[in-house]
Tab-separated table of C-alpha atoms and ligand atoms in Angstrom:
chain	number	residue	atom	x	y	z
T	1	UNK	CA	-16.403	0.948	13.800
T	2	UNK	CA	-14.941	1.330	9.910
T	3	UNK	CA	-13.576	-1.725	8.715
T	4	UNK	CA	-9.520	-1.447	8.728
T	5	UNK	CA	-7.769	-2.523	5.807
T	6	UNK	CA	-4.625	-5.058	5.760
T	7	UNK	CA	-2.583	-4.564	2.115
T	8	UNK	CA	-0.323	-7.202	1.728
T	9	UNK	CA	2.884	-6.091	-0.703
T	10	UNK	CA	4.647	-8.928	-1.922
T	11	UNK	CA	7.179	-6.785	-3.948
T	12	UNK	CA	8.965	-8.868	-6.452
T	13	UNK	CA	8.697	-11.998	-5.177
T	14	UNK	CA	6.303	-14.877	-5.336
T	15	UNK	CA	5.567	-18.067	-7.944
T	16	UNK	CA	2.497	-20.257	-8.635
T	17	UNK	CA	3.488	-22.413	-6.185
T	18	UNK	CA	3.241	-19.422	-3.488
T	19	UNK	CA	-0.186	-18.608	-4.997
T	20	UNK	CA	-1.329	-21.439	-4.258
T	21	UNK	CA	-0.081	-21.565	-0.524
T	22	UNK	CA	-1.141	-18.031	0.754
T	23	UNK	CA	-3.703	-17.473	-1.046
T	24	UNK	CA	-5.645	-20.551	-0.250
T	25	UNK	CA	-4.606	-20.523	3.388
T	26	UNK	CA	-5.700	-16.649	3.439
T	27	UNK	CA	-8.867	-17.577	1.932
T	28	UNK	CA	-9.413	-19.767	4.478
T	29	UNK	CA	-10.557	-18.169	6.964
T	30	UNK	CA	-13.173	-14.805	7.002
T	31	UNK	CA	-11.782	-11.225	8.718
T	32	UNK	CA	-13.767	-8.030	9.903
T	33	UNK	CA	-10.980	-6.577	7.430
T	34	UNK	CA	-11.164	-5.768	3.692
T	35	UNK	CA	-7.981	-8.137	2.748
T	36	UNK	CA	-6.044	-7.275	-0.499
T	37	UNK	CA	-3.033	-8.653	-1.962
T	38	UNK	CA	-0.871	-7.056	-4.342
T	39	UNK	CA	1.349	-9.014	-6.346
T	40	UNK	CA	3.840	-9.053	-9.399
T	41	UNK	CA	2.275	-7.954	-12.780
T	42	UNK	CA	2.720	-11.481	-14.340
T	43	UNK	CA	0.396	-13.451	-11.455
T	44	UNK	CA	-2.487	-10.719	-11.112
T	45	UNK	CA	-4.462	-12.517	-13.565
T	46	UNK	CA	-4.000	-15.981	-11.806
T	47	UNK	CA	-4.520	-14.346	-8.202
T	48	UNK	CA	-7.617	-12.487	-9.657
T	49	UNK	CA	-8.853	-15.935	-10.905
T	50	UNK	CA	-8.108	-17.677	-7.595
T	51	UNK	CA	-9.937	-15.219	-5.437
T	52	UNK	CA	-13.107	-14.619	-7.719
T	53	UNK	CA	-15.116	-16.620	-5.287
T	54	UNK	CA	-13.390	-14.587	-2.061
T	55	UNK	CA	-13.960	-11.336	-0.840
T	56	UNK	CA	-10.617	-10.800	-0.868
T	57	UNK	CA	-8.969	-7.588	-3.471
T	58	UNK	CA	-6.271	-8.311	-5.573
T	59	UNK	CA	-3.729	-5.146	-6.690
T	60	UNK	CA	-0.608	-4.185	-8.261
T	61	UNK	CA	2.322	-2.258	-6.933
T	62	UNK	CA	3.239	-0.028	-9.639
T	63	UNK	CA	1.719	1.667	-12.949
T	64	UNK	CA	2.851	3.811	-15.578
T	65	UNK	CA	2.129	7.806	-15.338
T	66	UNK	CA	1.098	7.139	-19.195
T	67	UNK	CA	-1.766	6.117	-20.734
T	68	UNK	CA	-1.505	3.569	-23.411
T	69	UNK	CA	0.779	4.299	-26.125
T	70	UNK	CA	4.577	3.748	-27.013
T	71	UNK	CA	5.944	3.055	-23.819
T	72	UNK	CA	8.402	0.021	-24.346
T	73	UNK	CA	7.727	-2.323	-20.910
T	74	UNK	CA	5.322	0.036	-18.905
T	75	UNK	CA	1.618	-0.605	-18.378
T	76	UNK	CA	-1.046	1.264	-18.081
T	77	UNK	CA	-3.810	1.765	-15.301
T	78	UNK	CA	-6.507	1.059	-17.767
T	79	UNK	CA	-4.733	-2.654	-18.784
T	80	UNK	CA	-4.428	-2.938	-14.725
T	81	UNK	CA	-8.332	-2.222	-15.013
T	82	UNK	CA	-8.953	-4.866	-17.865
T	83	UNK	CA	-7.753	-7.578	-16.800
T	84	UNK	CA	-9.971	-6.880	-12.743
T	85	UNK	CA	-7.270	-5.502	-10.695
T	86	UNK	CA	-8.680	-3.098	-7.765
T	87	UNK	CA	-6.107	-1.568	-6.214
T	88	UNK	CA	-2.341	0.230	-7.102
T	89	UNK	CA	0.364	0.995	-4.837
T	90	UNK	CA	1.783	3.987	-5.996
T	91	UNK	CA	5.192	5.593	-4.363
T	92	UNK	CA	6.315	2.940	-2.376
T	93	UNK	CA	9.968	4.291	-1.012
T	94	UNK	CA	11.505	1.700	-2.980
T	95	UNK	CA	10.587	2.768	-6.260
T	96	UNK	CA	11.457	6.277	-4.915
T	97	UNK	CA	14.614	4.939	-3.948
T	98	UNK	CA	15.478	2.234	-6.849
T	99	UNK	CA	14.041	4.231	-9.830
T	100	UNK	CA	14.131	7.355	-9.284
T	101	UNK	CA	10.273	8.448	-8.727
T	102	UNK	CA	10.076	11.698	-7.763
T	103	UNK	CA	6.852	12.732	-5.848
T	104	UNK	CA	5.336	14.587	-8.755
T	105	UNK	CA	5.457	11.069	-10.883
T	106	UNK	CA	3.939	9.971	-8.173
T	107	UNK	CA	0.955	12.424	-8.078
T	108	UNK	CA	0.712	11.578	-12.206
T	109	UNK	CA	0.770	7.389	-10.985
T	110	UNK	CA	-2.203	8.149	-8.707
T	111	UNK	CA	-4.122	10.572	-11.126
T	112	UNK	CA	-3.925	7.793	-13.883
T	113	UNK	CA	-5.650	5.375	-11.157
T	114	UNK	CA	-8.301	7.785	-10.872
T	115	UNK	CA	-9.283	8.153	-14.239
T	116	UNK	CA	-9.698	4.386	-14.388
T	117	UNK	CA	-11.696	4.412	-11.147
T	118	UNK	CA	-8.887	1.921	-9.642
T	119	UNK	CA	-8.145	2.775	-5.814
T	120	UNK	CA	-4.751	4.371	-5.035
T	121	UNK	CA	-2.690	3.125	-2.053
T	122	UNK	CA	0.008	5.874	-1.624
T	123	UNK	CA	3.431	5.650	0.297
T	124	UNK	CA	5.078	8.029	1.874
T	125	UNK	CA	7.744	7.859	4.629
T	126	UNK	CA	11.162	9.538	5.752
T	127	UNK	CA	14.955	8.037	6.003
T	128	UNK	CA	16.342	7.539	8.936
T	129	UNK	CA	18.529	10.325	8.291
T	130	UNK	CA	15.578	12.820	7.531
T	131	UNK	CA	14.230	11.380	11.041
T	132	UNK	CA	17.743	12.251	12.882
T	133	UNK	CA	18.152	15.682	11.212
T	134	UNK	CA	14.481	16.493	12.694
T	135	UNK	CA	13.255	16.473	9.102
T	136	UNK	CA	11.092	13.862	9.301
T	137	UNK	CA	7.395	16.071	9.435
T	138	UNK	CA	8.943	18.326	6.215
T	139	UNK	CA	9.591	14.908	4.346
T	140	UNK	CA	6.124	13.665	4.699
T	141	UNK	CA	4.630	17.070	3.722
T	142	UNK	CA	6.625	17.715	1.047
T	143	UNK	CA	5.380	13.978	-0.271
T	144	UNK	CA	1.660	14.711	0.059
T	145	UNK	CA	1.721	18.372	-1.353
T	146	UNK	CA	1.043	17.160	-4.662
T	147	UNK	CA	-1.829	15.354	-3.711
T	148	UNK	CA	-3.528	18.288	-2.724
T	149	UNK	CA	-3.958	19.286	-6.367
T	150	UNK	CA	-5.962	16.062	-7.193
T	151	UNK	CA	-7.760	17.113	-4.088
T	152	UNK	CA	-8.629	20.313	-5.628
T	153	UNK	CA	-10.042	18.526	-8.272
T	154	UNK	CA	-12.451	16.496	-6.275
T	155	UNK	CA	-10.697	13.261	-5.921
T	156	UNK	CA	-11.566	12.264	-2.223
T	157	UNK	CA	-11.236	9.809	0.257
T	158	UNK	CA	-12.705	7.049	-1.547
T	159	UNK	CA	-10.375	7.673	-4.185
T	160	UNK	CA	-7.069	7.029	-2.218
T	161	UNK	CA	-5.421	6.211	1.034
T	162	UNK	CA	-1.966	6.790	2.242
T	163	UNK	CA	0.388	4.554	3.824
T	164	UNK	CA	2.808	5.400	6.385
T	165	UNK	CA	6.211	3.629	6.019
T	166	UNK	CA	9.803	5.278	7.544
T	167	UNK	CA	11.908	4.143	5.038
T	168	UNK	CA	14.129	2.656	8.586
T	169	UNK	CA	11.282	0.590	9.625
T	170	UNK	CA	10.902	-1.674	5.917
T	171	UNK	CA	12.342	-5.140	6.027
T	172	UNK	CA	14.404	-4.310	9.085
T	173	UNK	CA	12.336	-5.771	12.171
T	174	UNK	CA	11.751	-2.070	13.864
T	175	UNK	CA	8.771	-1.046	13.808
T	176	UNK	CA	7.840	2.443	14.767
T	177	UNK	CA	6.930	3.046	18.365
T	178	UNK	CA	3.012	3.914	19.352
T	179	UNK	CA	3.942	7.953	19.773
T	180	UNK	CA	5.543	8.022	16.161
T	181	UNK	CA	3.062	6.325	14.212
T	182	UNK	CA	0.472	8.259	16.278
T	183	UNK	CA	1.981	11.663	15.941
T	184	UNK	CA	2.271	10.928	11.790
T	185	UNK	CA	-0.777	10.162	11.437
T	186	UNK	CA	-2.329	12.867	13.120
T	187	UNK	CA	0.184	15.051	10.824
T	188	UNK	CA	-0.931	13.488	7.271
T	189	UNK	CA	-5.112	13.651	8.743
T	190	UNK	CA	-4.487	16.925	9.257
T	191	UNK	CA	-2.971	18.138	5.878
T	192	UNK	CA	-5.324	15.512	4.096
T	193	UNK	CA	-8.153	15.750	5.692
T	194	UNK	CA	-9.763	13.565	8.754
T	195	UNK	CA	-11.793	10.992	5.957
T	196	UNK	CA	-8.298	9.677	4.831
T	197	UNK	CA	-7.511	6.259	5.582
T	198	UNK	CA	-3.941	5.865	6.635
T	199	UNK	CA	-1.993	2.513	7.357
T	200	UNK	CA	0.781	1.850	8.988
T	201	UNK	CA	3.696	-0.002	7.310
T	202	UNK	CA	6.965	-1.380	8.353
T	203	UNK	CA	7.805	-4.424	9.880
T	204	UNK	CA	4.594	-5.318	10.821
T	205	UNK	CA	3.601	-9.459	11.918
T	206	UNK	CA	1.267	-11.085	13.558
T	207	UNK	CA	2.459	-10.263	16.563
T	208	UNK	CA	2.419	-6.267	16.456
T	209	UNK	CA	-0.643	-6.050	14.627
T	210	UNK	CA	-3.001	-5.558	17.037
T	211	UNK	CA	-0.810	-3.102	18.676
T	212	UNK	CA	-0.309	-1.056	15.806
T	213	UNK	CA	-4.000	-0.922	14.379
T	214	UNK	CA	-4.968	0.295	17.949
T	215	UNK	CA	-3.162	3.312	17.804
T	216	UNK	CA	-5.413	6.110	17.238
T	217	UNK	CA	-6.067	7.285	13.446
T	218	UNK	CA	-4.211	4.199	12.315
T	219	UNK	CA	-6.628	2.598	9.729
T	220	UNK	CA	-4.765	-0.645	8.714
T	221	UNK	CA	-1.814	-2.044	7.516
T	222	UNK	CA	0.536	-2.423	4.561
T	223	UNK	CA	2.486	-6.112	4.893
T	224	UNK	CA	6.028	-6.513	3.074
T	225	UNK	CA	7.709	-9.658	4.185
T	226	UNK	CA	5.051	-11.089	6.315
T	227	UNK	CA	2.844	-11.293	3.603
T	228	UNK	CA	4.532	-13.880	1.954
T	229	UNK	CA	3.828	-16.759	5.207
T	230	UNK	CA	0.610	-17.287	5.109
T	231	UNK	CA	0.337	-18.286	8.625
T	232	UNK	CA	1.789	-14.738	9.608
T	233	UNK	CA	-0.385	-12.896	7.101
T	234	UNK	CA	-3.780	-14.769	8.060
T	235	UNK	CA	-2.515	-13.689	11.781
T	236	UNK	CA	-2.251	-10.555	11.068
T	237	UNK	CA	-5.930	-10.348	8.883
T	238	UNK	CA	-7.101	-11.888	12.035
T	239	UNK	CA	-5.489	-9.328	14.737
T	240	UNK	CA	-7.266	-6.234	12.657
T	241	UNK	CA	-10.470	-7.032	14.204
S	1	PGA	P1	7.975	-4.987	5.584
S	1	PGA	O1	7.714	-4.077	4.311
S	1	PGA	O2	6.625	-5.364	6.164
S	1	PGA	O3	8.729	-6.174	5.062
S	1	PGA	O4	8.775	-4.168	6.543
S	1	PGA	C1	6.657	-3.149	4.274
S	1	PGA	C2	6.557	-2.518	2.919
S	1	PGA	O5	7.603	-2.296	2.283
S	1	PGA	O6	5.444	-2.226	2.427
């Protein structure tokens, strides 16, 4: 069976002192998972530093559709490479939603990952009102059309995976039910192509894990808020196998 992969997001939150908690807690213990965290620009280095001796990936959650240049407060995929990051969220519905990325910027965000050989971990996901109108299938394909260009151009599936996340199901405590993560998933294996990993995010804990990851072509997780207690996120690296 391929390994299934638990992201853990901690969007803009953290501190040293949470370093130190969850990482070392995390690190604790071993998982039949590939574990990654991605955290805030300004700790990568330190988390990098602290899990050099782990087998655990450290990435970031954004990146600039530049390359290096005059760009006042952006940076670039290849600084992201420098300094040993692995891994880039790009599109999360929040930076959709907050600043304005449109799916094209997206497409730019991931290309710029590839050229740096750093893995892309790309969000899609519908509102609730997309969902209600019967939109919800249209959303998601509108969101991975551009990828299909890259795809064109030979970037594959060890490139990039895509995470599922209805916008409705993010930091509210609903979690999509086993028939709509199952039917989404078949949708986005079927436009991308079965060799695609693609998670599962939205309210996910220790105690849905399992669940969730069992669900046919679900190949992990992404983790907002229960990434950030430890004993939740180890739970939850545990329950994926
Ligand atoms: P949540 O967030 O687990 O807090 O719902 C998921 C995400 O935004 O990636």
């Amino acid at each position: 069976m391929q390994r299934k992969r638990v992201i853990g997001n901690w969007k803009m939150n953290g501190s040293r002192g949470l370093i130190a908690d969850v990482i070392d807690r995390v690190c604790a213990d071993s998982y039949a998972a590939e574990v990654s965290v991605c955290v805030p620009f300004p700790y990568l280095a330190d988390v990098r530093n602290q899990l050099a001796r782990h087998e655990l990936k450290v990435g970031a959650q954004s990146v600039s559709e530049y390359d290096d240049g005059a760009y006042t407060g952006e940076v670039s995929a290849r600084m992201l490479k420098d300094i040993g990051c692995e891994l880039v969220i790009v599109g999360h519905s929040e930076r959709r939603r907050y600043f304005g990325e449109s799916d094209v910027a997206v497409a730019n965000k991931l290309a710029r990952l590839l050229e740096v050989g750093l893995f892309g971990v790309v969000c899609v996901g519908e509102t609730l009102a997309e969902r209600d109108a019967g939109k919800a299938e249209a959303r998601i394909e509108a969101q991975l059309a551009p990828l299909h260009g890259l795809m064109a151009k030979g970037c594959d599936a060890s490139k990039f995976c895509v995470a599922y996340e209805p916008v409705w199901a993010i930091g509210t405590g609903r979690a999509a039910s086993v028939e709509q993560v199952a039917a989404m998933h078949g949708l986005i294996k079927r436009s991308l192509g079965s060799a695609f990993d693609v998670l599962y995010g939205g309210s996910v804990k220790a105690g849905n894990a399992a669940e969730l990851m069992a669900i046919p072509g679900v190949d992990g997780v992404l983790v907002g808020g229960a990434s950030l207690d430890s004993k939740e996120f180890s739970g939850i690296c545990r329950a994926a196998g």
